[in-house]
XYZ file of C-alpha atoms in Angstrom:
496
model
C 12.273 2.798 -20.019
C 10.910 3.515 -16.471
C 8.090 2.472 -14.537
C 6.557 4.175 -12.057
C 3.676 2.593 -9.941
C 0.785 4.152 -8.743
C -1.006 2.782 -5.793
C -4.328 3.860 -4.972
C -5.232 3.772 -1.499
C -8.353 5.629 -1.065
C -10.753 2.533 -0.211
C -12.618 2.456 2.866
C -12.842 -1.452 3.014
C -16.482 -1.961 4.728
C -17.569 -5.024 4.061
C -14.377 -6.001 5.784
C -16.000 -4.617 9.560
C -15.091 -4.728 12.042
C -10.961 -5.109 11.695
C -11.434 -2.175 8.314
C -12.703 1.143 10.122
C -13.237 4.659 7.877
C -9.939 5.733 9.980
C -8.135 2.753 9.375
C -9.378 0.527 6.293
C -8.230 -3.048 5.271
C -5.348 -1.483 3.145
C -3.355 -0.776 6.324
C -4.246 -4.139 7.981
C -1.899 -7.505 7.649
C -4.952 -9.670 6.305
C -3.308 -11.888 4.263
C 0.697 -11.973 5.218
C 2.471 -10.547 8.070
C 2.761 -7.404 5.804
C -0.110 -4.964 5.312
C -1.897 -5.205 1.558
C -0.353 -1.782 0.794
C 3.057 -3.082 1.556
C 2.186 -5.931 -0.275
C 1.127 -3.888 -3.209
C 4.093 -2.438 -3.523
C 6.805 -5.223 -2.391
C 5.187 -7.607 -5.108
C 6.813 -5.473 -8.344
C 10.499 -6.452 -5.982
C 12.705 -7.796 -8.886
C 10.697 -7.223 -11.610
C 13.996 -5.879 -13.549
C 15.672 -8.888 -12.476
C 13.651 -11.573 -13.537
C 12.621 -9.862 -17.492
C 15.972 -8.058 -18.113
C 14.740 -8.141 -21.959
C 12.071 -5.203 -20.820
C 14.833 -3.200 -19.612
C 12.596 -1.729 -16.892
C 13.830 0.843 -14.635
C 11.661 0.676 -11.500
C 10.342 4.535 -10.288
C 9.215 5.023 -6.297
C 6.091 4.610 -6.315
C 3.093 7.494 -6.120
C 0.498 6.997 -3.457
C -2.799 8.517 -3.790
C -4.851 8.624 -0.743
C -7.525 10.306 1.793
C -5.589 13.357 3.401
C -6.978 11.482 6.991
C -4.746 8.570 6.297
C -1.363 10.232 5.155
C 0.211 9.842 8.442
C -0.301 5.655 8.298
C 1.303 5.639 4.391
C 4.096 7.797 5.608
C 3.897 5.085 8.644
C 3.342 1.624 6.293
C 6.656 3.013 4.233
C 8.853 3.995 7.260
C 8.345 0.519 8.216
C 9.305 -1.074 5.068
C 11.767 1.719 4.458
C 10.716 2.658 1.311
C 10.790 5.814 -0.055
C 7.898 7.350 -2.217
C 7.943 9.591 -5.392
C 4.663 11.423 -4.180
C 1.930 10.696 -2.097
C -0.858 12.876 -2.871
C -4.104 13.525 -0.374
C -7.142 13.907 -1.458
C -9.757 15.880 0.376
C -12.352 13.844 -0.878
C -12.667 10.539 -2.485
C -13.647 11.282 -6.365
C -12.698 7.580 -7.571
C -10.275 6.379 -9.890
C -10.248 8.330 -13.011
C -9.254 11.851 -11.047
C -7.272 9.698 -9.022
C -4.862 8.797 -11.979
C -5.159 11.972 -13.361
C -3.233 13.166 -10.361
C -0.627 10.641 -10.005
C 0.071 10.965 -14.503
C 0.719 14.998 -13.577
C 2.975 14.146 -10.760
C 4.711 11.349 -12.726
C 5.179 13.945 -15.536
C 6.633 16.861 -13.831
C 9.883 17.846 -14.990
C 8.874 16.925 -18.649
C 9.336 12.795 -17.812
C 7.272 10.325 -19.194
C 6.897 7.058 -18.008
C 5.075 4.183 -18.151
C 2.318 4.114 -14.930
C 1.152 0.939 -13.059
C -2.068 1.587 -11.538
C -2.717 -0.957 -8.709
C -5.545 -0.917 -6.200
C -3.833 -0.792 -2.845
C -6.313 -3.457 -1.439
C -5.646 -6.555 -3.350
C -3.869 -9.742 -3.001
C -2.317 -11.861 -5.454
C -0.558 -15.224 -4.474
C 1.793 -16.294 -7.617
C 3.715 -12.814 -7.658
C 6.326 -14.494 -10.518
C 3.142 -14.765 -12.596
C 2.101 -10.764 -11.865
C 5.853 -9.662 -12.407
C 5.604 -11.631 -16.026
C 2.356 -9.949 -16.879
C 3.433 -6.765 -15.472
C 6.692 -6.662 -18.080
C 4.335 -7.772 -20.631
C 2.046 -4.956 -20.339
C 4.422 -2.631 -19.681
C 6.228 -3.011 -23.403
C 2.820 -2.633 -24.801
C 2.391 0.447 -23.133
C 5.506 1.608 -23.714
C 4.320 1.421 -27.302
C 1.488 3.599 -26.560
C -1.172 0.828 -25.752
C -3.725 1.072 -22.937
C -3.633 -2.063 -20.859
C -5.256 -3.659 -18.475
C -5.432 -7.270 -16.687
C -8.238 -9.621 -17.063
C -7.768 -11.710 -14.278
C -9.236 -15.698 -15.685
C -12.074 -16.617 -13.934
C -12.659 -19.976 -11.520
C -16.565 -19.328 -10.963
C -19.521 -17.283 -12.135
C -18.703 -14.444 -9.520
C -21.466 -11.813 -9.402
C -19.617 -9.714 -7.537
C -17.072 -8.320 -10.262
C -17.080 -6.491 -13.318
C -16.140 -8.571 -16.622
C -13.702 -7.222 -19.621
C -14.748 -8.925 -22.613
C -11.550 -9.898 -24.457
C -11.492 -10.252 -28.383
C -8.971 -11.453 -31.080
C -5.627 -12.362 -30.030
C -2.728 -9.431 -30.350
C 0.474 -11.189 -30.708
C 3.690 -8.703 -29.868
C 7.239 -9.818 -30.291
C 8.529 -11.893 -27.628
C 5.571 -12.216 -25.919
C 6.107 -14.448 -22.739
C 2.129 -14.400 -22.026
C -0.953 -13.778 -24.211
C -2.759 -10.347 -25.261
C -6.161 -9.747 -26.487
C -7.551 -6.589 -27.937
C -9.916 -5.433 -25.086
C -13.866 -5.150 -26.615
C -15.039 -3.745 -23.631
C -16.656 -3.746 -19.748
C -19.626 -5.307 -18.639
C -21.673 -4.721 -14.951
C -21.886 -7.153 -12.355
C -24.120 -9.708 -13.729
C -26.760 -12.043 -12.622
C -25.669 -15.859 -11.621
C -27.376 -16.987 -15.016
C -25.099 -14.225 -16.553
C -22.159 -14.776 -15.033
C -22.689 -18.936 -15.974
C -22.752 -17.958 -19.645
C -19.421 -15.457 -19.622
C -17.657 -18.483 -17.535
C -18.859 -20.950 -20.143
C -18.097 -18.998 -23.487
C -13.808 -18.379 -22.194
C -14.358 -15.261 -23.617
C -14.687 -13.199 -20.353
C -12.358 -12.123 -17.253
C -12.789 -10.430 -14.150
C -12.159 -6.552 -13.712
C -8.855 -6.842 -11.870
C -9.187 -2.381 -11.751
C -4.972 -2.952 -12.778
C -3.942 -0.989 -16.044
C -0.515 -0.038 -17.852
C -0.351 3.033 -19.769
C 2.123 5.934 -20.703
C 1.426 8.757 -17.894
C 1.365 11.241 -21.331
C -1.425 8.844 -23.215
C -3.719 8.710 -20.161
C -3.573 12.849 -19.576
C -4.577 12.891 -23.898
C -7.252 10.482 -23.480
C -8.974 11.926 -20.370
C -8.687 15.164 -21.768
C -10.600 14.201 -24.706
C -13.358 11.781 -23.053
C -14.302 13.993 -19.543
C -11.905 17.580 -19.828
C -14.640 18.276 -16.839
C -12.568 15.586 -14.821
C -8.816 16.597 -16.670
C -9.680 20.381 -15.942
C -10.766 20.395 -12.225
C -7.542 17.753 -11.346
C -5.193 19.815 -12.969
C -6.930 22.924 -10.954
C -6.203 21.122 -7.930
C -2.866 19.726 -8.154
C -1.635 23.258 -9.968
C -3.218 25.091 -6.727
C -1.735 22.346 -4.633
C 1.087 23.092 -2.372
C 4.070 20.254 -1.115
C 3.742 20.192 2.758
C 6.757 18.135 4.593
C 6.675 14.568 2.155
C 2.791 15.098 1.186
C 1.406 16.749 -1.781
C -1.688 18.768 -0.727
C -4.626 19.348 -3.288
C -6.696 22.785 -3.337
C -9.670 21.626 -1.614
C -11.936 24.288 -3.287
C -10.679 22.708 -6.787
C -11.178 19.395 -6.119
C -15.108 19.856 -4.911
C -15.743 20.782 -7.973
C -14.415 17.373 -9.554
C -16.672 14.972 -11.145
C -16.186 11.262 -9.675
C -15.662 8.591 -12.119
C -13.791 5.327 -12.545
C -11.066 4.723 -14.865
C -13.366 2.562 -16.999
C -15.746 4.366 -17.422
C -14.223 7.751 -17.640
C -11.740 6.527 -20.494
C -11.728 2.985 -21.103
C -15.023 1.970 -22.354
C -14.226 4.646 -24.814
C -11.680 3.041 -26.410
C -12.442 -0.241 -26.112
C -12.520 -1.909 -29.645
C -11.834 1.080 -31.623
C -9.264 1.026 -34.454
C -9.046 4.563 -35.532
C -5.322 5.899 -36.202
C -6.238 8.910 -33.399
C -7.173 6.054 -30.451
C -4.608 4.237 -28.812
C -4.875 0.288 -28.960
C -7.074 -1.460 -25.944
C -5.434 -4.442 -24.753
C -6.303 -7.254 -21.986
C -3.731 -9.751 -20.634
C -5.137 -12.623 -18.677
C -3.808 -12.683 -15.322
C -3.928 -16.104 -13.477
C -1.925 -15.487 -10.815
C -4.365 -15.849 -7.458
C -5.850 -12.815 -7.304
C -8.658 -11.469 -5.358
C -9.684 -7.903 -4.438
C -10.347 -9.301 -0.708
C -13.908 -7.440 -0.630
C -15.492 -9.585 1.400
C -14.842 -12.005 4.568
C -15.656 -14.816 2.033
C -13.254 -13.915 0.095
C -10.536 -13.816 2.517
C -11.721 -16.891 3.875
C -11.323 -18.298 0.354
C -7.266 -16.900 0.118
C -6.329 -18.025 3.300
C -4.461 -21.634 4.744
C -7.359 -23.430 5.693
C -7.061 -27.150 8.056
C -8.169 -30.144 6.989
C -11.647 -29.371 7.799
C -11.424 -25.972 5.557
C -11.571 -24.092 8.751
C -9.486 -20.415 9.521
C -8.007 -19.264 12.581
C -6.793 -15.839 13.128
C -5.198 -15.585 16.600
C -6.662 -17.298 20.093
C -9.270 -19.315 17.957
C -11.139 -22.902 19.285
C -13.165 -24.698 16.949
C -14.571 -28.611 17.566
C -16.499 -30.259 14.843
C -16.533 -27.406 12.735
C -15.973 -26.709 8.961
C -15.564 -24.041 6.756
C -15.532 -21.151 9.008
C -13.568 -18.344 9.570
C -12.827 -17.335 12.960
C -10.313 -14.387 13.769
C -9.659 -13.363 17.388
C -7.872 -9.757 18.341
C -8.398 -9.163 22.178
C -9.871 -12.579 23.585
C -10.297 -16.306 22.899
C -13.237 -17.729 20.361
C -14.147 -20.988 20.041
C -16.755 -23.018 17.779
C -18.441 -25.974 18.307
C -20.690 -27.539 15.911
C -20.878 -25.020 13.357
C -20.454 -24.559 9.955
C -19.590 -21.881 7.526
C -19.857 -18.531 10.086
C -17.641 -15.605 10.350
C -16.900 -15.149 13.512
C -14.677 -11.844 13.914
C -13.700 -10.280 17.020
C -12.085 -7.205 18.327
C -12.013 -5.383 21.484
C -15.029 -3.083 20.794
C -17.270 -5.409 18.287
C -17.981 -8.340 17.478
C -19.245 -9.780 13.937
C -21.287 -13.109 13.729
C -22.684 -13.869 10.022
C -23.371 -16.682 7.501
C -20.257 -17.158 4.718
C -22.929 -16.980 2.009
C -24.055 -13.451 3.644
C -20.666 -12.237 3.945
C -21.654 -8.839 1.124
C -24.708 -7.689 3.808
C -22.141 -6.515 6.360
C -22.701 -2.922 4.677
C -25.736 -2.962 6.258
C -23.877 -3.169 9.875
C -21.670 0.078 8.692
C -24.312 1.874 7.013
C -26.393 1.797 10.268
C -23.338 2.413 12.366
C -22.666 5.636 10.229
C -26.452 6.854 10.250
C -26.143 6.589 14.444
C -23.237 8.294 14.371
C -21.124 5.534 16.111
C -17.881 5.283 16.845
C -17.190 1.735 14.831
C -17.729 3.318 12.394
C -14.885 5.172 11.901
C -12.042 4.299 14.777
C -10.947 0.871 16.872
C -10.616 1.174 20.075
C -6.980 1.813 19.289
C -6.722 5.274 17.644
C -3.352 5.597 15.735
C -1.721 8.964 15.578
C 1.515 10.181 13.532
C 3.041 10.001 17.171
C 1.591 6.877 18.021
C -1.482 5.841 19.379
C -3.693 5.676 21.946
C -6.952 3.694 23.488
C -9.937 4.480 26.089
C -9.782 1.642 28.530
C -12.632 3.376 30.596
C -15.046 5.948 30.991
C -17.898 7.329 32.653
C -19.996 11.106 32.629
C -17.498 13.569 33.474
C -14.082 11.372 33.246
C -12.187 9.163 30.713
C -9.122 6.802 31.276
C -6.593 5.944 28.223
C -3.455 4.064 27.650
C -0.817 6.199 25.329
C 2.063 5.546 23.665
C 4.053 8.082 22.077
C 6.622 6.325 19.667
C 10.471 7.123 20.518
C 11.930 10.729 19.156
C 8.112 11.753 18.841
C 5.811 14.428 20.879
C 2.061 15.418 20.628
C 1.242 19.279 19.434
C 2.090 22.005 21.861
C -1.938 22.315 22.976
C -4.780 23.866 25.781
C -7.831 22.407 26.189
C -10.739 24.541 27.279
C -12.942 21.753 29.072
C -11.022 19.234 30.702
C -8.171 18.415 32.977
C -5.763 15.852 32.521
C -3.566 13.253 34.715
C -0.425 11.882 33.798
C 1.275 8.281 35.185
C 4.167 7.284 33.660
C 4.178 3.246 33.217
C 6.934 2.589 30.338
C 10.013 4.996 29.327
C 10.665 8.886 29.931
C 8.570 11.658 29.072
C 9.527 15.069 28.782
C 6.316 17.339 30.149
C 5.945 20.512 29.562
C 3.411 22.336 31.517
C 2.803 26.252 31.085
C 6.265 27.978 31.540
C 7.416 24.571 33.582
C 9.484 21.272 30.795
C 10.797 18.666 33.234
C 11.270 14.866 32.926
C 9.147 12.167 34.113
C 9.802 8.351 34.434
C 8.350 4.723 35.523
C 6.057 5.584 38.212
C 5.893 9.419 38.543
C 2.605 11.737 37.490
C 1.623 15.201 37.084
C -1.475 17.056 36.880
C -2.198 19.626 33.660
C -5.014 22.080 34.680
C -7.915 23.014 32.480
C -6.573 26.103 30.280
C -3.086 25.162 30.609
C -0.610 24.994 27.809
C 0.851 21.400 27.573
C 2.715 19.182 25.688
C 4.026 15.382 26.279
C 7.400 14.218 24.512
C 8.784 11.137 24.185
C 12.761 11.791 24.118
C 14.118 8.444 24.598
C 15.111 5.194 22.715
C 11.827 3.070 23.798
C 8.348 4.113 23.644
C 6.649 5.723 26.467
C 3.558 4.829 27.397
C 1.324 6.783 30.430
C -1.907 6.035 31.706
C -4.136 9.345 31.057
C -6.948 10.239 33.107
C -9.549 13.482 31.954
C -11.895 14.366 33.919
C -14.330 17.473 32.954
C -17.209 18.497 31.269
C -16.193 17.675 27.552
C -13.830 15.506 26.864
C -14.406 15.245 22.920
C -11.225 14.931 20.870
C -12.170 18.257 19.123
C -11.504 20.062 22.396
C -8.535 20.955 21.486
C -6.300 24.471 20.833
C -2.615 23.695 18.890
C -0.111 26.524 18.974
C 2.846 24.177 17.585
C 2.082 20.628 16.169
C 4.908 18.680 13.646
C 2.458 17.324 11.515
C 0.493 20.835 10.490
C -2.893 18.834 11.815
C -6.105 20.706 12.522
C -8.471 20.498 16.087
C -10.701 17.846 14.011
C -8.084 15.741 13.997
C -7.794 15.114 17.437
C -4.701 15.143 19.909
């Protein structure tokens, strides 16, 4: 009786601007613990054999779905935890949940298994993780069974911001430690009058987007409800190809996929139906703190607050203040007199709004993607499968950055056709190699690569190395760029 989660990682995390960038979204940040809310995601199923030995659940590695742009910080996230994963499989493109799953349930079932798949959102956060584990071995002997399940999580307010699962008789199993309901079905985001009613009648939950099922009963049912979406996955991952610990979809396949969620692809379907050929629809209430952190509100609202229901996040001031949230990343921000703002800095941006206006930062991204901005997509601080690195100046024809290139690791074997670069040495060794020339460098020693020349830096000692880099030339875009070797089989639009 195994398990085998699925975590699905390919959110962008907008409204969460400017800490969640396109290149680095609020799965990969530490928002709500000092672990990220992927590690989270994952770490919160720790002992779930333990503490429900009557399931008899064997726990899988988990498969990762995500953006092929961000496999190098999952590989990253799990290094750090040191975790291993069954699969993680990159997506080209984002087609939503329902392909999503349909890729991890083919993975899951190579080699003829079968097991029972989590599906959990890679963004959330749930406080009472004893009362997720319970409802987690619940589902997963109704699935085992051949149910569909998902969790409802119980309402506190008439949210308008969430889906609702209308639940409907009780289903009593045997040893049930929680409760079950046969699921009747989804409803949209409602109005506030809406949203009063579903709170009043008991009869509604959130959409928590978490579902149990077999890996075998979600491939039957997706098959028969959108074969458009079942055919082009299965294109894709049967064209796919394993590179290094990825799994790499056929791009040309997976264009041609329709994008749908699990809900509506599958769910809705089902929902209600008692026909021998469906599989039974079941929602267990989940109240176990849980909140999809989609908004600054909202991680106002899940975060230690002082007396005066204020939150600080690093080198924060406030003085007669309430209710704000104030989170500081590169220099100190105080408050005085104010009430319920969001005050959010970093070293390139800054984000001042009302609490109450927290869902109308889209409208900051959505211009800063139409102008083709940089916030958009990257901090200051780009992160690379070697490390990372940040501009601290630049002007027409030069640019200055800070890397650091993580012990044991090196940046492709490259030539760039436009620009020159200068290398000081501030922290560690670095092994250069310039042309026919590979010597070493250390604390306080430089060297010049010419335009044209054929370069590469390497870290080969036990602490990271970190240079100051100076370019100076007439293009000094990231995409100016020729690899001949590179570990991590990137392309030029990925940058150095």
């Amino acid at each position: 009786m195994l398990l085998q989660p699925v975590v699905l990682s390919g959110g962008s995390g907008t409204r969460l601007w400017p800490l969640s960038r396109e290149a680095y979204p609020k799965q990969f940040l530490p928002l709500t613990s000092e672990h990220t809310m992927l590690q989270e995601t994952v770490r919160r199923l720790d002992g779930l054999g333990q503490e429900h030995p009557r399931h008899a659940i064997g726990l899988l590695d988990p498969v990762v779905v995500c953006n092929e742009a961000h496999r190098f910080l999952v590989a990253e996230q799990f290094r750090l935890m040191g975790r291993q994963t069954a699969a993680v499989i990159l997506e080209p493109k984002g087609r939503n949940t329902a392909p999503a799953l349909t890729l991890a349930a083919l993975a899951a079932t190579r080699g003829g298994a079968d097991p029972v798949l989590l599906v959990m959102p890679a963004d959330h956060t749930i406080r009472n993780e004893p009362a997720f584990r319970a409802a987690v071995a619940d589902g997963f002997s109704l699935a085992h069974d051949g149910a569909v399940v998902t969790f409802g999580i119980v309402p506190s307010a008439p949210e308008v911001g969430y889906g609702y699962i209308r639940q409907g008789e009780p289903y009593p199993f045997a040893g049930a430690e929680g409760r079950a309901y046969h699921l009747r079905g989804f409803v949209e985001k409602p109005d506030v009058e809406t949203a009063q009613g579903y709170l009043a009648s008991g009869e509604y939950l959130w959409n928590s987007g978490i579902f149990i099922l077999k890996a075998s009963v979600w491939l039957t049912l997706i098959k028969r409800f959108r074969s458009d979406i079942a055919q082009a996955s299965t294109d894709a991952y049967v064209q796919g190809h394993e590179t290094g610990q990825f799994f790499l979809l056929d791009a040309g396949a997976f264009a041609a996929c329709p994008s749908d969620s699990i809900d509506y692809a599958v769910i809705e379907h089902i929902a209600g139906e008692a026909a021998d050929d469906v599989p039974r629809s079941i929602v267990i209430p989940l109240d176990a703190g849980w909140s999809d952190v989609g908004a600054w509100s909202a991680l106002w609202a899940v975060r230690e607050q002082d007396a005066a229901g204020n939150v600080l996040d690093g080198d924060a001031f406030v003085h007669d203040s309430s209710n704000n949230l104030l989170i500081a990343r590169h220099r100190m921000v105080a408050a005085v007199g104010v009430n319920d703002l969001i005050v959010v800095e970093t070293p390139d941006a800054v984000l001042v709004a009302r609490k109450d206006r927290a869902q109308d930062v889209k409208v900051v991204t959505q211009f800063l993607e139409r102008e083709h901005r940089a916030e958009f997509r990257h901090h200051q601080r780009v992160h690379r499968p070697w490390g990372s690195f940040e501009s601290i100046g630049h002007g027409s024809r030069y640019q200055v950055k800070r890397l650091s290139v993580k012990p044991g690791e090196s940046l492709s074997l490259q030539m760039h056709h436009h620009r020159a670069e200068h290398w000081v040495v501030v922290t560690g060794t670095a092994r250069v190699t310039c042309d026919d020339k590979t010597f070493l460098l250390t604390e306080n020693q430089s060297t010049y690569i010419p335009v044209g020349s054929c370069h590469r830096l390497e870290n080969p000692g036990a602490i990271a190395l970190e240079i100051i880099e100076v370019q100076s030339g007439s293009y000094l875009g990231e995409d100016d760029i020729v690899r001949f070797e590179d570990a991590y089989n990137r392309g030029a639009k990925e940058g150095c």
